[in-house]
Short mmCIF file of C-alpha atoms in Angstrom, two decimals:
data_model
loop_
_atom_site.label_atom_id
_atom_site.label_comp_id
_atom_site.label_asym_id
_atom_site.label_seq_id
_atom_site.Cartn_x
_atom_site.Cartn_y
_atom_site.Cartn_z
CA MET L 701 0.00 0.00 0.00
CA GLY L 702 1.69 3.20 -1.16
CA THR L 703 1.81 6.53 0.65
CA ASP L 704 -1.00 8.91 -0.34
CA VAL L 705 0.67 11.52 -2.58
CA ARG L 706 -2.15 13.97 -1.78
CA LEU L 707 -0.74 14.56 1.69
CA ASP L 708 1.31 17.72 2.07
CA GLY L 709 4.96 17.64 3.13
CA ASP L 710 4.27 18.02 6.86
CA ALA L 711 1.78 15.15 6.86
CA ARG L 712 3.98 12.87 4.71
CA TYR L 713 6.96 13.43 7.00
CA LEU L 714 4.89 12.80 10.13
CA LEU L 715 3.31 9.71 8.60
CA LEU L 716 6.79 8.34 7.86
CA LYS L 717 7.90 9.11 11.42
CA VAL L 718 4.80 7.66 13.11
CA ALA L 719 4.90 4.52 10.96
CA HIS L 720 8.48 3.77 12.01
CA GLU L 721 8.07 4.75 15.67
CA ARG L 722 4.72 3.00 16.23
CA PHE L 723 4.94 0.02 13.88
CA GLY L 724 8.62 -0.32 12.95
CA ARG L 725 8.00 -0.09 9.20
CA GLY L 726 7.41 2.38 6.40
CA PRO L 727 3.96 3.83 5.58
CA GLY L 728 3.70 1.70 2.43
CA GLU L 729 4.10 -1.47 4.53
CA LEU L 730 1.22 -0.74 6.92
CA ASP L 731 -2.06 -2.59 6.66
CA GLU L 732 -5.29 -0.59 6.39
CA GLY L 733 -5.95 -0.53 10.14
CA GLN L 734 -2.40 0.55 10.98
CA LEU L 735 -2.47 3.21 8.29
CA GLN L 736 -5.71 4.69 9.59
CA GLN L 737 -4.34 4.71 13.13
CA ALA L 738 -1.15 6.42 11.96
CA ARG L 739 -3.12 9.02 10.03
CA ARG L 740 -5.24 9.85 13.09
CA ILE L 741 -2.04 10.39 15.10
CA VAL L 742 -0.66 12.61 12.32
CA GLU L 743 -3.86 14.64 12.16
CA ARG L 744 -3.85 15.26 15.90
CA HIS L 745 -0.14 16.12 15.85
CA LEU L 746 -0.64 18.67 13.06
CA GLN L 747 -3.50 20.25 14.97
CA ILE L 748 -1.37 20.63 18.10
CA GLU L 749 1.69 21.79 16.16
CA GLY L 750 -0.28 24.48 14.34
CA ALA L 751 -1.79 25.81 17.56
CA VAL L 752 1.62 25.94 19.28
CA LEU L 753 3.30 27.78 16.41
CA ARG L 754 0.48 30.36 16.23
CA SER L 755 0.68 31.03 19.97
CA PRO L 756 2.20 34.25 21.40
CA GLN L 757 4.82 32.08 23.13
CA ALA L 758 6.25 31.11 19.73
CA LEU L 759 7.24 34.67 18.86
CA GLY L 760 10.99 35.12 18.74
CA VAL L 761 11.84 31.41 19.00
CA VAL L 762 14.64 30.61 16.53
CA ILE L 763 16.24 27.18 16.00
CA PRO L 764 19.98 27.24 15.17
CA PRO L 765 20.92 25.41 11.93
CA ALA L 766 23.39 23.22 13.88
CA GLN L 767 20.52 21.88 15.97
CA VAL L 768 18.58 20.99 12.82
CA GLU L 769 21.64 19.20 11.39
CA GLN L 770 22.01 17.23 14.60
CA ALA L 771 18.39 16.11 14.34
CA TRP L 772 18.93 15.19 10.67
CA THR L 773 21.94 13.07 11.65
CA GLN L 774 19.87 11.26 14.27
CA ILE L 775 17.27 10.38 11.64
CA GLY L 776 19.99 8.98 9.39
CA GLU L 777 21.20 6.72 12.21
CA ARG L 778 17.84 4.89 12.20
CA TYR L 779 18.52 3.55 8.70
CA ALA L 780 20.94 0.88 7.55
CA SER L 781 22.64 3.23 5.10
CA PRO L 782 22.31 6.70 3.53
CA ALA L 783 20.82 4.99 0.48
CA ALA L 784 18.12 3.38 2.65
CA LEU L 785 17.26 6.80 4.09
CA GLN L 786 17.06 8.36 0.64
CA GLN L 787 14.84 5.52 -0.57
CA ALA L 788 12.49 5.97 2.40
CA LEU L 789 12.27 9.71 1.71
CA HIS L 790 11.68 9.08 -1.98
CA ASP L 791 8.90 6.60 -1.20
CA SER L 792 7.23 9.27 0.95
CA GLY L 793 7.63 12.02 -1.65
CA LEU L 794 10.19 13.91 0.43
CA ASP L 795 13.77 15.10 0.10
CA GLY L 796 16.48 16.14 2.54
CA ARG L 797 15.81 19.85 2.18
CA GLN L 798 12.12 19.43 2.98
CA VAL L 799 12.84 17.23 5.96
CA ARG L 800 15.33 19.71 7.40
CA GLY L 801 12.64 22.39 7.19
CA LEU L 802 10.15 20.11 8.92
CA LEU L 803 12.70 19.26 11.59
CA ALA L 804 13.22 22.97 12.27
CA ARG L 805 9.46 23.32 12.70
CA GLU L 806 9.34 20.31 15.03
CA LEU L 807 12.23 21.65 17.11
CA LYS L 808 10.53 25.02 17.36
CA VAL L 809 7.42 23.34 18.80
CA GLU L 810 9.61 21.63 21.42
CA ALA L 811 11.32 24.93 22.24
CA VAL L 812 7.97 26.66 22.70
CA LEU L 813 6.82 23.93 25.07
CA GLU L 814 10.03 24.43 27.05
CA ARG L 815 9.39 28.18 27.15
CA VAL L 816 5.88 27.60 28.48
CA CYS L 817 7.39 25.80 31.49
CA ALA L 818 10.10 28.39 32.16
CA GLY L 819 8.21 30.04 35.02
CA LEU L 820 7.26 26.91 36.91
CA PRO L 821 8.45 26.95 40.52
CA ALA L 822 10.97 24.30 41.53
CA LEU L 823 9.70 21.58 43.83
CA SER L 824 10.91 22.01 47.39
CA ASP L 825 12.27 19.28 49.63
CA THR L 826 9.04 19.63 51.62
CA ASP L 827 6.97 18.85 48.49
CA LEU L 828 9.10 15.79 47.81
CA GLY L 829 8.94 14.64 51.42
CA LEU L 830 5.15 14.91 51.48
CA TYR L 831 4.90 12.80 48.32
CA TYR L 832 7.30 10.23 49.77
CA PHE L 833 5.42 9.85 53.05
CA ASN L 834 2.00 9.83 51.34
CA HIS L 835 3.03 7.06 48.89
CA PRO L 836 5.20 4.67 50.94
CA GLU L 837 4.26 1.69 48.76
CA ARG L 838 6.09 3.26 45.81
CA PHE L 839 9.39 3.20 47.66
CA LEU L 840 9.29 -0.37 48.93
CA ARG L 841 12.15 -2.51 47.63
CA PRO L 842 10.83 -6.06 47.11
CA PRO L 843 12.51 -9.06 48.74
CA SER L 844 15.38 -10.53 46.76
CA ARG L 845 17.84 -13.41 46.76
CA GLN L 846 21.60 -13.62 46.37
CA ALA L 847 21.99 -16.60 44.06
CA ARG L 848 24.28 -18.75 41.92
CA HIS L 849 23.33 -21.19 39.18
CA ILE L 850 24.71 -23.91 36.96
CA LEU L 851 23.35 -24.29 33.43
CA ILE L 852 23.60 -27.28 31.11
CA THR L 853 22.10 -26.35 27.76
CA VAL L 854 19.98 -28.55 25.53
CA ASN L 855 21.28 -28.65 21.96
CA PRO L 856 20.50 -31.60 19.67
CA ASP L 857 23.52 -30.73 17.49
CA TYR L 858 25.89 -32.05 20.17
CA PRO L 859 25.63 -35.59 21.60
CA GLU L 860 26.50 -34.46 25.13
CA ASN L 861 23.75 -31.84 25.00
CA ILE L 862 20.80 -33.81 23.71
CA ARG L 863 18.04 -33.55 26.29
CA GLU L 864 18.63 -36.93 27.97
CA ALA L 865 22.40 -36.43 28.17
CA ALA L 866 22.08 -32.86 29.45
CA LEU L 867 19.67 -33.99 32.17
CA ALA L 868 21.97 -36.84 33.22
CA ARG L 869 24.95 -34.45 33.40
CA ILE L 870 23.23 -31.92 35.63
CA GLU L 871 21.74 -34.60 37.86
CA ALA L 872 25.27 -35.95 38.39
CA ILE L 873 26.44 -32.45 39.35
CA ALA L 874 23.46 -32.09 41.70
CA GLY L 875 24.33 -35.40 43.32
CA ARG L 876 27.87 -34.24 44.06
CA LEU L 877 26.64 -30.97 45.54
CA ARG L 878 23.91 -32.30 47.84
CA SER L 879 26.46 -33.27 50.45
CA LYS L 880 28.94 -30.48 49.67
CA PRO L 881 27.04 -27.30 48.69
CA GLU L 882 30.16 -25.27 49.46
CA ARG L 883 31.60 -26.61 46.18
CA PHE L 884 28.87 -24.93 44.11
CA ALA L 885 31.11 -22.14 42.74
CA GLU L 886 33.82 -24.67 41.85
CA GLN L 887 31.32 -26.90 40.01
CA ALA L 888 29.85 -23.91 38.21
CA LEU L 889 33.30 -22.89 37.00
CA LYS L 890 33.99 -26.42 35.73
CA HIS L 891 30.66 -27.39 34.23
CA SER L 892 28.22 -24.49 33.75
CA GLU L 893 27.58 -23.46 30.14
CA CYS L 894 26.51 -19.95 31.13
CA PRO L 895 28.93 -16.97 30.95
CA THR L 896 28.41 -16.61 34.71
CA SER L 897 30.55 -19.74 35.13
CA LEU L 898 33.60 -17.45 35.18
CA GLN L 899 32.19 -15.91 38.38
CA GLY L 900 31.35 -19.28 39.92
CA GLY L 901 27.78 -19.09 38.61
CA GLN L 902 27.03 -15.90 40.49
CA LEU L 903 23.76 -14.25 39.44
CA GLY L 904 23.95 -11.41 41.94
CA ASN L 905 20.93 -9.89 43.66
CA ILE L 906 17.78 -11.31 42.03
CA ARG L 907 14.37 -9.67 42.42
CA PRO L 908 11.08 -11.40 41.56
CA GLY L 909 10.45 -11.46 37.80
CA MET L 910 14.09 -11.23 36.71
CA LEU L 911 14.42 -14.94 35.83
CA TYR L 912 12.34 -17.38 33.82
CA PRO L 913 9.15 -18.14 35.80
CA GLU L 914 10.30 -21.71 36.51
CA LEU L 915 13.58 -20.47 37.99
CA ASP L 916 11.87 -17.63 39.83
CA ALA L 917 9.50 -20.03 41.58
CA CYS L 918 12.35 -22.36 42.55
CA LEU L 919 14.71 -19.67 43.84
CA PHE L 920 12.15 -17.84 45.98
CA ALA L 921 11.10 -21.10 47.65
CA LEU L 922 14.68 -21.80 48.84
CA GLN L 923 16.14 -21.03 52.23
CA PRO L 924 19.67 -19.58 52.52
CA GLY L 925 22.38 -22.13 51.80
CA ARG L 926 20.01 -24.56 50.07
CA ILE L 927 20.23 -25.94 46.52
CA GLY L 928 17.01 -26.47 44.60
CA PRO L 929 15.97 -29.38 42.42
CA VAL L 930 16.94 -29.50 38.74
CA VAL L 931 14.76 -26.99 36.90
CA GLU L 932 14.20 -26.80 33.14
CA SER L 933 13.91 -23.51 31.24
CA PRO L 934 13.97 -22.69 27.51
CA LEU L 935 17.77 -22.58 27.80
CA GLY L 936 18.23 -26.02 29.31
CA PHE L 937 18.63 -27.42 32.83
CA HIS L 938 19.60 -25.39 35.91
CA LEU L 939 20.68 -25.85 39.48
CA LEU L 940 20.10 -22.88 41.78
CA LEU L 941 21.81 -22.06 45.05
CA CYS L 942 20.25 -19.48 47.35
CA GLU L 943 23.14 -17.81 49.15
CA ALA L 944 21.17 -15.23 51.10
CA VAL L 945 17.67 -13.80 51.51
CA VAL L 946 17.45 -10.00 51.33
CA PRO L 947 14.17 -8.92 52.94
CA ALA L 948 11.90 -6.21 51.61
CA MET L 949 12.76 -2.76 52.88
CA GLN L 950 11.58 0.81 52.65
CA LEU L 951 14.07 2.88 50.67
CA PRO L 952 15.12 5.98 52.67
CA LEU L 953 14.08 9.38 51.39
CA GLU L 954 17.72 10.43 50.94
CA ALA L 955 18.30 7.53 48.54
CA VAL L 956 15.33 8.31 46.30
CA LEU L 957 15.40 12.12 46.49
CA PRO L 958 17.30 12.88 43.21
CA HIS L 959 15.21 10.49 41.10
CA LEU L 960 11.99 11.56 42.83
CA ARG L 961 12.73 15.23 42.17
CA GLU L 962 13.37 14.55 38.48
CA THR L 963 10.23 12.39 38.14
CA LEU L 964 7.87 14.81 39.87
CA GLN L 965 9.26 17.88 38.10
CA GLN L 966 8.83 16.14 34.75
CA ARG L 967 5.28 15.20 35.72
CA GLN L 968 4.61 18.82 36.74
CA ARG L 969 5.96 20.10 33.42
CA GLN L 970 3.87 17.63 31.39
CA ALA L 971 0.70 18.52 33.30
CA HIS L 972 1.35 22.25 32.78
CA GLN L 973 2.01 21.75 29.06
CA ARG L 974 -1.12 19.63 28.73
CA ARG L 975 -3.31 22.33 30.33
CA TRP L 976 -1.72 24.99 28.13
CA LEU L 977 -2.29 22.93 24.98
CA GLU L 978 -5.92 22.23 25.91
CA SER L 979 -6.48 25.94 26.34
CA LEU L 980 -4.85 26.64 22.96
CA LEU L 981 -6.89 24.01 21.16
CA GLN L 982 -10.13 25.34 22.58
CA GLN L 983 -9.31 28.73 21.04
CA ALA L 984 -7.96 27.37 17.73
CA PRO L 985 -10.11 27.51 14.57
CA PRO L 986 -11.05 24.16 12.98
CA MET L 987 -8.15 22.73 10.99
CA GLU L 988 -8.58 21.31 7.50
CA ASN L 989 -8.23 17.57 7.49
CA GLN L 990 -4.69 17.58 6.09
CA ALA L 991 -4.00 13.95 6.88
CA HIS L 992 -6.79 12.84 4.56
CA GLY L 993 -5.83 15.06 1.67
#
């Protein structure tokens, strides 16, 4: 399905961008449903962009050519080669000069949105502390395990790694370790087929959900110093050793303060921009349906 040549340059560029960002393919490769979804996004984007650029806050905003070139370079990096980029532009009825102009327009919109937030007050430590103490569940570190593992992979291309042989090998290792779990790191170094073998099978601090579900269930059922049964995952067969249990704990305010400040200030900026845009759009005249030609 080809790109609609009736679209103007802004809409063709945005359709190309949305198609790649949302669906990972060019506009001509989208099915009808994806194309309609992309066109709705483009239409809304054009409406917002037009309102922003007509606003009083846009007066005097100038984008340096070097910034446009940097954005152009970043676009080129998304393609396998300069030729692939040129082909994508050609397929969308665009050229480098047009795209640079559209990038300058896009960057100006971003600069205006930054200008809109320029007067926002900084969040105080009191604001951050109130949020922290009113949302304690968001700063709870889940329980975790310090763990090691041994992996024997299943690979039918090698006789010693066909499923039956791999299972027999790891069961033999498990048998040796039942009476001498202190040799786990040594056995991992000798026999494990995971890169962690070089560190004695050390997995580090594991939180729920970091491993395959089968391994997760096994590890979090183990007590410190215990080795679990042989467990199978898509990679092969594993033995897990739980070295220590790290209980859940509340992260102190001092530890989360920098990230919390950044998160809440970004949220404040987005909310302010959203209210400003809603106000602009309520005042804006109806826009011609550019995305449908």
